[in-house]
Amino acid sequence: MLGAGLGFSALVKDGIDFNRTLEDTNLGIASVLGTLQKYTDANGQALSGTQKFTAAQADATRVQEQLKNAALLTTASYEQMVEAYQVGVGPMLRGKIAMTDTVEATQRLTQAAGALGVPMAQLGIEMRQFFEGDFARSRLLQGLNITGEQVRTLAASGGLMDLLREKTDSMAIAGEKASQSMTGLISNVKDFISQAMGQGVEELYNTIKSVLGEISGLFGHVEGQSFVFNEGLIDSLKAVGNSVAGVFSMAWETTKGFFGKITE
């Protein structure tokens, strides 16, 4: 019974961690997209501020759903792919990879990384080095036999995605087959469990967030870019601190008096 309880607790934690990753990476990806992408309303007017960020978040959510499916065609976990995307999306967009192609580019480079023996934990760094044309440090560029000059030239002309497809076709096929290998199946099962538990504990996750928000509210509130502490709470804590200090001082005076009599 104890073992089953601990096992279930671990699954719940896995679900909570998965939802936290979703939330954190959604904000991170939306921040990058909001910086590099132009968003407009139905009348073609450029969005700004909260409206722009909301539009970027919607794009980030769509990307995350696509990455969930893409992860099942690689040996990388969803978390590894989404974190790599978060690091790589900026260099991809600057390299004139169309927004609609960024998930495909991430999937292809993830499959190439698996074929070339690049650790998945380094995927984000490798993607950034690839799209920046850093041949000296990029194992992906070296493995795909793409020069830094090619990256820079094709990024300027908008042809980098075509070259990436050409160079990774065979690796994409191998990657899909690798997803059915023992390593790939283990990765996929872990993804299935994380995604299922994430959905299963969604209400619990939101409840915990709500409670933490209320606790945070007891301490104060945000004004602009600053956190303003609750003066009433601070005054109460100071009063408690002063009381403890008074008791401590009295105890010290009593102790000094006691040792003073002993030494007379």
PDB file of N, CA and C in Angstrom, residues 88-153:
ATOM      1  N   GLY A  88      15.413  28.206 -29.452  1.00  0.00           N
ATOM      2  CA  GLY A  88      15.718  28.294 -30.880  1.00  0.00           C
ATOM      3  C   GLY A  88      14.794  29.165 -31.704  1.00  0.00           C
ATOM      4  N   VAL A  89      13.605  29.495 -31.181  1.00  0.00           N
ATOM      5  CA  VAL A  89      12.636  30.210 -32.026  1.00  0.00           C
ATOM      6  C   VAL A  89      13.146  31.591 -32.431  1.00  0.00           C
ATOM      7  N   GLY A  90      13.853  32.265 -31.545  1.00  0.00           N
ATOM      8  CA  GLY A  90      14.394  33.586 -31.899  1.00  0.00           C
ATOM      9  C   GLY A  90      15.351  33.512 -33.065  1.00  0.00           C
ATOM     10  N   PRO A  91      16.415  32.673 -32.976  1.00  0.00           N
ATOM     11  CA  PRO A  91      17.323  32.513 -34.112  1.00  0.00           C
ATOM     12  C   PRO A  91      16.622  32.007 -35.380  1.00  0.00           C
ATOM     13  N   MET A  92      15.598  31.155 -35.221  1.00  0.00           N
ATOM     14  CA  MET A  92      14.866  30.666 -36.402  1.00  0.00           C
ATOM     15  C   MET A  92      14.176  31.813 -37.132  1.00  0.00           C
ATOM     16  N   LEU A  93      13.455  32.642 -36.387  1.00  0.00           N
ATOM     17  CA  LEU A  93      12.727  33.756 -37.002  1.00  0.00           C
ATOM     18  C   LEU A  93      13.692  34.775 -37.613  1.00  0.00           C
ATOM     19  N   ARG A  94      14.809  34.998 -36.925  1.00  0.00           N
ATOM     20  CA  ARG A  94      15.806  35.919 -37.476  1.00  0.00           C
ATOM     21  C   ARG A  94      16.443  35.334 -38.735  1.00  0.00           C
ATOM     22  N   GLY A  95      16.448  33.995 -38.836  1.00  0.00           N
ATOM     23  CA  GLY A  95      16.970  33.323 -40.031  1.00  0.00           C
ATOM     24  C   GLY A  95      15.918  33.182 -41.112  1.00  0.00           C
ATOM     25  N   LYS A  96      14.815  33.898 -40.968  1.00  0.00           N
ATOM     26  CA  LYS A  96      13.721  33.927 -41.951  1.00  0.00           C
ATOM     27  C   LYS A  96      13.054  32.566 -42.145  1.00  0.00           C
ATOM     28  N   ILE A  97      13.051  31.757 -41.079  1.00  0.00           N
ATOM     29  CA  ILE A  97      12.209  30.562 -41.073  1.00  0.00           C
ATOM     30  C   ILE A  97      10.792  31.038 -40.796  1.00  0.00           C
ATOM     31  N   ALA A  98       9.834  30.674 -41.653  1.00  0.00           N
ATOM     32  CA  ALA A  98       8.458  31.114 -41.461  1.00  0.00           C
ATOM     33  C   ALA A  98       7.916  30.574 -40.130  1.00  0.00           C
ATOM     34  N   MET A  99       7.076  31.364 -39.478  1.00  0.00           N
ATOM     35  CA  MET A  99       6.501  30.941 -38.208  1.00  0.00           C
ATOM     36  C   MET A  99       5.836  29.575 -38.336  1.00  0.00           C
ATOM     37  N   THR A 100       5.184  29.339 -39.461  1.00  0.00           N
ATOM     38  CA  THR A 100       4.478  28.068 -39.666  1.00  0.00           C
ATOM     39  C   THR A 100       5.437  26.891 -39.859  1.00  0.00           C
ATOM     40  N   ASP A 101       6.719  27.173 -40.101  1.00  0.00           N
ATOM     41  CA  ASP A 101       7.704  26.104 -40.311  1.00  0.00           C
ATOM     42  C   ASP A 101       8.585  25.853 -39.087  1.00  0.00           C
ATOM     43  N   THR A 102       8.420  26.657 -38.036  1.00  0.00           N
ATOM     44  CA  THR A 102       9.346  26.556 -36.907  1.00  0.00           C
ATOM     45  C   THR A 102       9.245  25.218 -36.164  1.00  0.00           C
ATOM     46  N   VAL A 103       8.043  24.671 -36.059  1.00  0.00           N
ATOM     47  CA  VAL A 103       7.900  23.375 -35.379  1.00  0.00           C
ATOM     48  C   VAL A 103       8.530  22.273 -36.222  1.00  0.00           C
ATOM     49  N   GLU A 104       8.292  22.311 -37.537  1.00  0.00           N
ATOM     50  CA  GLU A 104       8.907  21.318 -38.427  1.00  0.00           C
ATOM     51  C   GLU A 104      10.428  21.396 -38.342  1.00  0.00           C
ATOM     52  N   ALA A 105      10.973  22.620 -38.325  1.00  0.00           N
ATOM     53  CA  ALA A 105      12.427  22.786 -38.226  1.00  0.00           C
ATOM     54  C   ALA A 105      12.942  22.195 -36.927  1.00  0.00           C
ATOM     55  N   THR A 106      12.210  22.423 -35.838  1.00  0.00           N
ATOM     56  CA  THR A 106      12.600  21.879 -34.535  1.00  0.00           C
ATOM     57  C   THR A 106      12.569  20.358 -34.562  1.00  0.00           C
ATOM     58  N   GLN A 107      11.512  19.795 -35.153  1.00  0.00           N
ATOM     59  CA  GLN A 107      11.387  18.337 -35.236  1.00  0.00           C
ATOM     60  C   GLN A 107      12.523  17.741 -36.066  1.00  0.00           C
ATOM     61  N   ARG A 108      12.825  18.352 -37.206  1.00  0.00           N
ATOM     62  CA  ARG A 108      13.872  17.824 -38.079  1.00  0.00           C
ATOM     63  C   ARG A 108      15.245  17.887 -37.403  1.00  0.00           C
ATOM     64  N   LEU A 109      15.526  18.989 -36.718  1.00  0.00           N
ATOM     65  CA  LEU A 109      16.822  19.101 -36.052  1.00  0.00           C
ATOM     66  C   LEU A 109      16.900  18.176 -34.836  1.00  0.00           C
ATOM     67  N   THR A 110      15.765  17.919 -34.201  1.00  0.00           N
ATOM     68  CA  THR A 110      15.754  16.965 -33.088  1.00  0.00           C
ATOM     69  C   THR A 110      16.050  15.563 -33.595  1.00  0.00           C
ATOM     70  N   GLN A 111      15.447  15.199 -34.732  1.00  0.00           N
ATOM     71  CA  GLN A 111      15.714  13.889 -35.331  1.00  0.00           C
ATOM     72  C   GLN A 111      17.174  13.794 -35.792  1.00  0.00           C
ATOM     73  N   ALA A 112      17.703  14.882 -36.334  1.00  0.00           N
ATOM     74  CA  ALA A 112      19.104  14.888 -36.742  1.00  0.00           C
ATOM     75  C   ALA A 112      20.017  14.741 -35.536  1.00  0.00           C
ATOM     76  N   ALA A 113      19.653  15.413 -34.436  1.00  0.00           N
ATOM     77  CA  ALA A 113      20.450  15.313 -33.207  1.00  0.00           C
ATOM     78  C   ALA A 113      20.494  13.873 -32.714  1.00  0.00           C
ATOM     79  N   GLY A 114      19.350  13.184 -32.792  1.00  0.00           N
ATOM     80  CA  GLY A 114      19.312  11.781 -32.378  1.00  0.00           C
ATOM     81  C   GLY A 114      20.202  10.921 -33.258  1.00  0.00           C
ATOM     82  N   ALA A 115      20.162  11.157 -34.572  1.00  0.00           N
ATOM     83  CA  ALA A 115      20.975  10.369 -35.500  1.00  0.00           C
ATOM     84  C   ALA A 115      22.463  10.643 -35.328  1.00  0.00           C
ATOM     85  N   LEU A 116      22.800  11.865 -34.955  1.00  0.00           N
ATOM     86  CA  LEU A 116      24.211  12.262 -34.823  1.00  0.00           C
ATOM     87  C   LEU A 116      24.753  12.046 -33.408  1.00  0.00           C
ATOM     88  N   GLY A 117      23.924  11.555 -32.519  1.00  0.00           N
ATOM     89  CA  GLY A 117      24.390  11.283 -31.150  1.00  0.00           C
ATOM     90  C   GLY A 117      24.540  12.521 -30.289  1.00  0.00           C
ATOM     91  N   VAL A 118      23.826  13.590 -30.656  1.00  0.00           N
ATOM     92  CA  VAL A 118      23.876  14.810 -29.848  1.00  0.00           C
ATOM     93  C   VAL A 118      22.952  14.635 -28.642  1.00  0.00           C
ATOM     94  N   PRO A 119      23.448  14.837 -27.430  1.00  0.00           N
ATOM     95  CA  PRO A 119      22.590  14.680 -26.243  1.00  0.00           C
ATOM     96  C   PRO A 119      21.389  15.615 -26.319  1.00  0.00           C
ATOM     97  N   MET A 120      20.201  15.083 -26.013  1.00  0.00           N
ATOM     98  CA  MET A 120      18.992  15.885 -26.106  1.00  0.00           C
ATOM     99  C   MET A 120      18.997  17.051 -25.117  1.00  0.00           C
ATOM    100  N   ALA A 121      19.752  16.915 -24.047  1.00  0.00           N
ATOM    101  CA  ALA A 121      19.838  18.003 -23.069  1.00  0.00           C
ATOM    102  C   ALA A 121      20.509  19.240 -23.667  1.00  0.00           C
ATOM    103  N   GLN A 122      21.271  19.054 -24.760  1.00  0.00           N
ATOM    104  CA  GLN A 122      21.978  20.168 -25.408  1.00  0.00           C
ATOM    105  C   GLN A 122      21.229  20.686 -26.629  1.00  0.00           C
ATOM    106  N   LEU A 123      20.017  20.203 -26.835  1.00  0.00           N
ATOM    107  CA  LEU A 123      19.283  20.496 -28.062  1.00  0.00           C
ATOM    108  C   LEU A 123      19.064  21.991 -28.273  1.00  0.00           C
ATOM    109  N   GLY A 124      18.678  22.706 -27.225  1.00  0.00           N
ATOM    110  CA  GLY A 124      18.427  24.137 -27.358  1.00  0.00           C
ATOM    111  C   GLY A 124      19.666  24.901 -27.792  1.00  0.00           C
ATOM    112  N   ILE A 125      20.787  24.595 -27.159  1.00  0.00           N
ATOM    113  CA  ILE A 125      22.053  25.249 -27.505  1.00  0.00           C
ATOM    114  C   ILE A 125      22.435  24.926 -28.945  1.00  0.00           C
ATOM    115  N   GLU A 126      22.259  23.655 -29.326  1.00  0.00           N
ATOM    116  CA  GLU A 126      22.611  23.240 -30.687  1.00  0.00           C
ATOM    117  C   GLU A 126      21.744  23.957 -31.730  1.00  0.00           C
ATOM    118  N   MET A 127      20.460  24.129 -31.426  1.00  0.00           N
ATOM    119  CA  MET A 127      19.581  24.811 -32.368  1.00  0.00           C
ATOM    120  C   MET A 127      19.990  26.270 -32.543  1.00  0.00           C
ATOM    121  N   ARG A 128      20.326  26.909 -31.436  1.00  0.00           N
ATOM    122  CA  ARG A 128      20.752  28.303 -31.535  1.00  0.00           C
ATOM    123  C   ARG A 128      22.037  28.413 -32.358  1.00  0.00           C
ATOM    124  N   GLN A 129      22.994  27.526 -32.095  1.00  0.00           N
ATOM    125  CA  GLN A 129      24.259  27.564 -32.845  1.00  0.00           C
ATOM    126  C   GLN A 129      24.023  27.269 -34.326  1.00  0.00           C
ATOM    127  N   PHE A 130      23.087  26.381 -34.611  1.00  0.00           N
ATOM    128  CA  PHE A 130      22.781  26.045 -36.009  1.00  0.00           C
ATOM    129  C   PHE A 130      22.281  27.272 -36.758  1.00  0.00           C
ATOM    130  N   PHE A 131      21.270  27.935 -36.219  1.00  0.00           N
ATOM    131  CA  PHE A 131      20.656  29.055 -36.930  1.00  0.00           C
ATOM    132  C   PHE A 131      21.499  30.327 -36.876  1.00  0.00           C
ATOM    133  N   GLU A 132      22.486  30.357 -36.001  1.00  0.00           N
ATOM    134  CA  GLU A 132      23.426  31.474 -35.996  1.00  0.00           C
ATOM    135  C   GLU A 132      24.629  31.204 -36.894  1.00  0.00           C
ATOM    136  N   GLY A 133      24.678  29.986 -37.467  1.00  0.00           N
ATOM    137  CA  GLY A 133      25.771  29.635 -38.377  1.00  0.00           C
ATOM    138  C   GLY A 133      27.099  29.428 -37.686  1.00  0.00           C
ATOM    139  N   ASP A 134      27.054  28.980 -36.424  1.00  0.00           N
ATOM    140  CA  ASP A 134      28.280  28.795 -35.639  1.00  0.00           C
ATOM    141  C   ASP A 134      28.861  27.406 -35.923  1.00  0.00           C
ATOM    142  N   PHE A 135      29.505  27.269 -37.085  1.00  0.00           N
ATOM    143  CA  PHE A 135      29.991  25.960 -37.535  1.00  0.00           C
ATOM    144  C   PHE A 135      31.009  25.361 -36.575  1.00  0.00           C
ATOM    145  N   ALA A 136      31.861  26.184 -35.989  1.00  0.00           N
ATOM    146  CA  ALA A 136      32.941  25.684 -35.129  1.00  0.00           C
ATOM    147  C   ALA A 136      32.399  24.934 -33.924  1.00  0.00           C
ATOM    148  N   ARG A 137      31.224  25.323 -33.437  1.00  0.00           N
ATOM    149  CA  ARG A 137      30.689  24.705 -32.224  1.00  0.00           C
ATOM    150  C   ARG A 137      29.448  23.851 -32.461  1.00  0.00           C
ATOM    151  N   SER A 138      28.823  23.981 -33.625  1.00  0.00           N
ATOM    152  CA  SER A 138      27.568  23.272 -33.877  1.00  0.00           C
ATOM    153  C   SER A 138      27.814  21.875 -34.442  1.00  0.00           C
ATOM    154  N   ARG A 139      27.489  20.878 -33.645  1.00  0.00           N
ATOM    155  CA  ARG A 139      27.616  19.502 -34.119  1.00  0.00           C
ATOM    156  C   ARG A 139      26.578  19.216 -35.204  1.00  0.00           C
ATOM    157  N   LEU A 140      25.449  19.925 -35.170  1.00  0.00           N
ATOM    158  CA  LEU A 140      24.424  19.730 -36.190  1.00  0.00           C
ATOM    159  C   LEU A 140      24.901  20.235 -37.544  1.00  0.00           C
ATOM    160  N   LEU A 141      25.494  21.421 -37.583  1.00  0.00           N
ATOM    161  CA  LEU A 141      26.028  21.943 -38.847  1.00  0.00           C
ATOM    162  C   LEU A 141      27.121  21.033 -39.383  1.00  0.00           C
ATOM    163  N   GLN A 142      28.005  20.602 -38.497  1.00  0.00           N
ATOM    164  CA  GLN A 142      29.098  19.736 -38.916  1.00  0.00           C
ATOM    165  C   GLN A 142      28.563  18.402 -39.427  1.00  0.00           C
ATOM    166  N   GLY A 143      27.612  17.834 -38.682  1.00  0.00           N
ATOM    167  CA  GLY A 143      27.062  16.533 -39.062  1.00  0.00           C
ATOM    168  C   GLY A 143      26.252  16.580 -40.346  1.00  0.00           C
ATOM    169  N   LEU A 144      25.576  17.697 -40.597  1.00  0.00           N
ATOM    170  CA  LEU A 144      24.767  17.842 -41.806  1.00  0.00           C
ATOM    171  C   LEU A 144      25.565  18.430 -42.965  1.00  0.00           C
ATOM    172  N   ASN A 145      26.832  18.740 -42.706  1.00  0.00           N
ATOM    173  CA  ASN A 145      27.727  19.304 -43.730  1.00  0.00           C
ATOM    174  C   ASN A 145      27.157  20.601 -44.308  1.00  0.00           C
ATOM    175  N   ILE A 146      26.734  21.481 -43.404  1.00  0.00           N
ATOM    176  CA  ILE A 146      26.242  22.802 -43.790  1.00  0.00           C
ATOM    177  C   ILE A 146      27.212  23.826 -43.204  1.00  0.00           C
ATOM    178  N   THR A 147      27.708  24.736 -44.025  1.00  0.00           N
ATOM    179  CA  THR A 147      28.667  25.722 -43.546  1.00  0.00           C
ATOM    180  C   THR A 147      27.952  26.926 -42.928  1.00  0.00           C
ATOM    181  N   GLY A 148      28.685  27.635 -42.112  1.00  0.00           N
ATOM    182  CA  GLY A 148      28.133  28.851 -41.529  1.00  0.00           C
ATOM    183  C   GLY A 148      27.787  29.873 -42.592  1.00  0.00           C
ATOM    184  N   GLU A 149      28.589  29.920 -43.652  1.00  0.00           N
ATOM    185  CA  GLU A 149      28.340  30.860 -44.753  1.00  0.00           C
ATOM    186  C   GLU A 149      27.029  30.526 -45.465  1.00  0.00           C
ATOM    187  N   GLN A 150      26.760  29.223 -45.633  1.00  0.00           N
ATOM    188  CA  GLN A 150      25.496  28.816 -46.243  1.00  0.00           C
ATOM    189  C   GLN A 150      24.305  29.277 -45.397  1.00  0.00           C
ATOM    190  N   VAL A 151      24.426  29.116 -44.089  1.00  0.00           N
ATOM    191  CA  VAL A 151      23.349  29.520 -43.186  1.00  0.00           C
ATOM    192  C   VAL A 151      23.088  31.018 -43.330  1.00  0.00           C
ATOM    193  N   ARG A 152      24.141  31.809 -43.288  1.00  0.00           N
ATOM    194  CA  ARG A 152      23.975  33.261 -43.349  1.00  0.00           C
ATOM    195  C   ARG A 152      23.427  33.714 -44.705  1.00  0.00           C
ATOM    196  N   THR A 153      23.916  33.100 -45.784  1.00  0.00           N
ATOM    197  CA  THR A 153      23.461  33.482 -47.126  1.00  0.00           C
ATOM    198  C   THR A 153      21.998  33.125 -47.334  1.00  0.00           C
TER     199      THR A 153
END
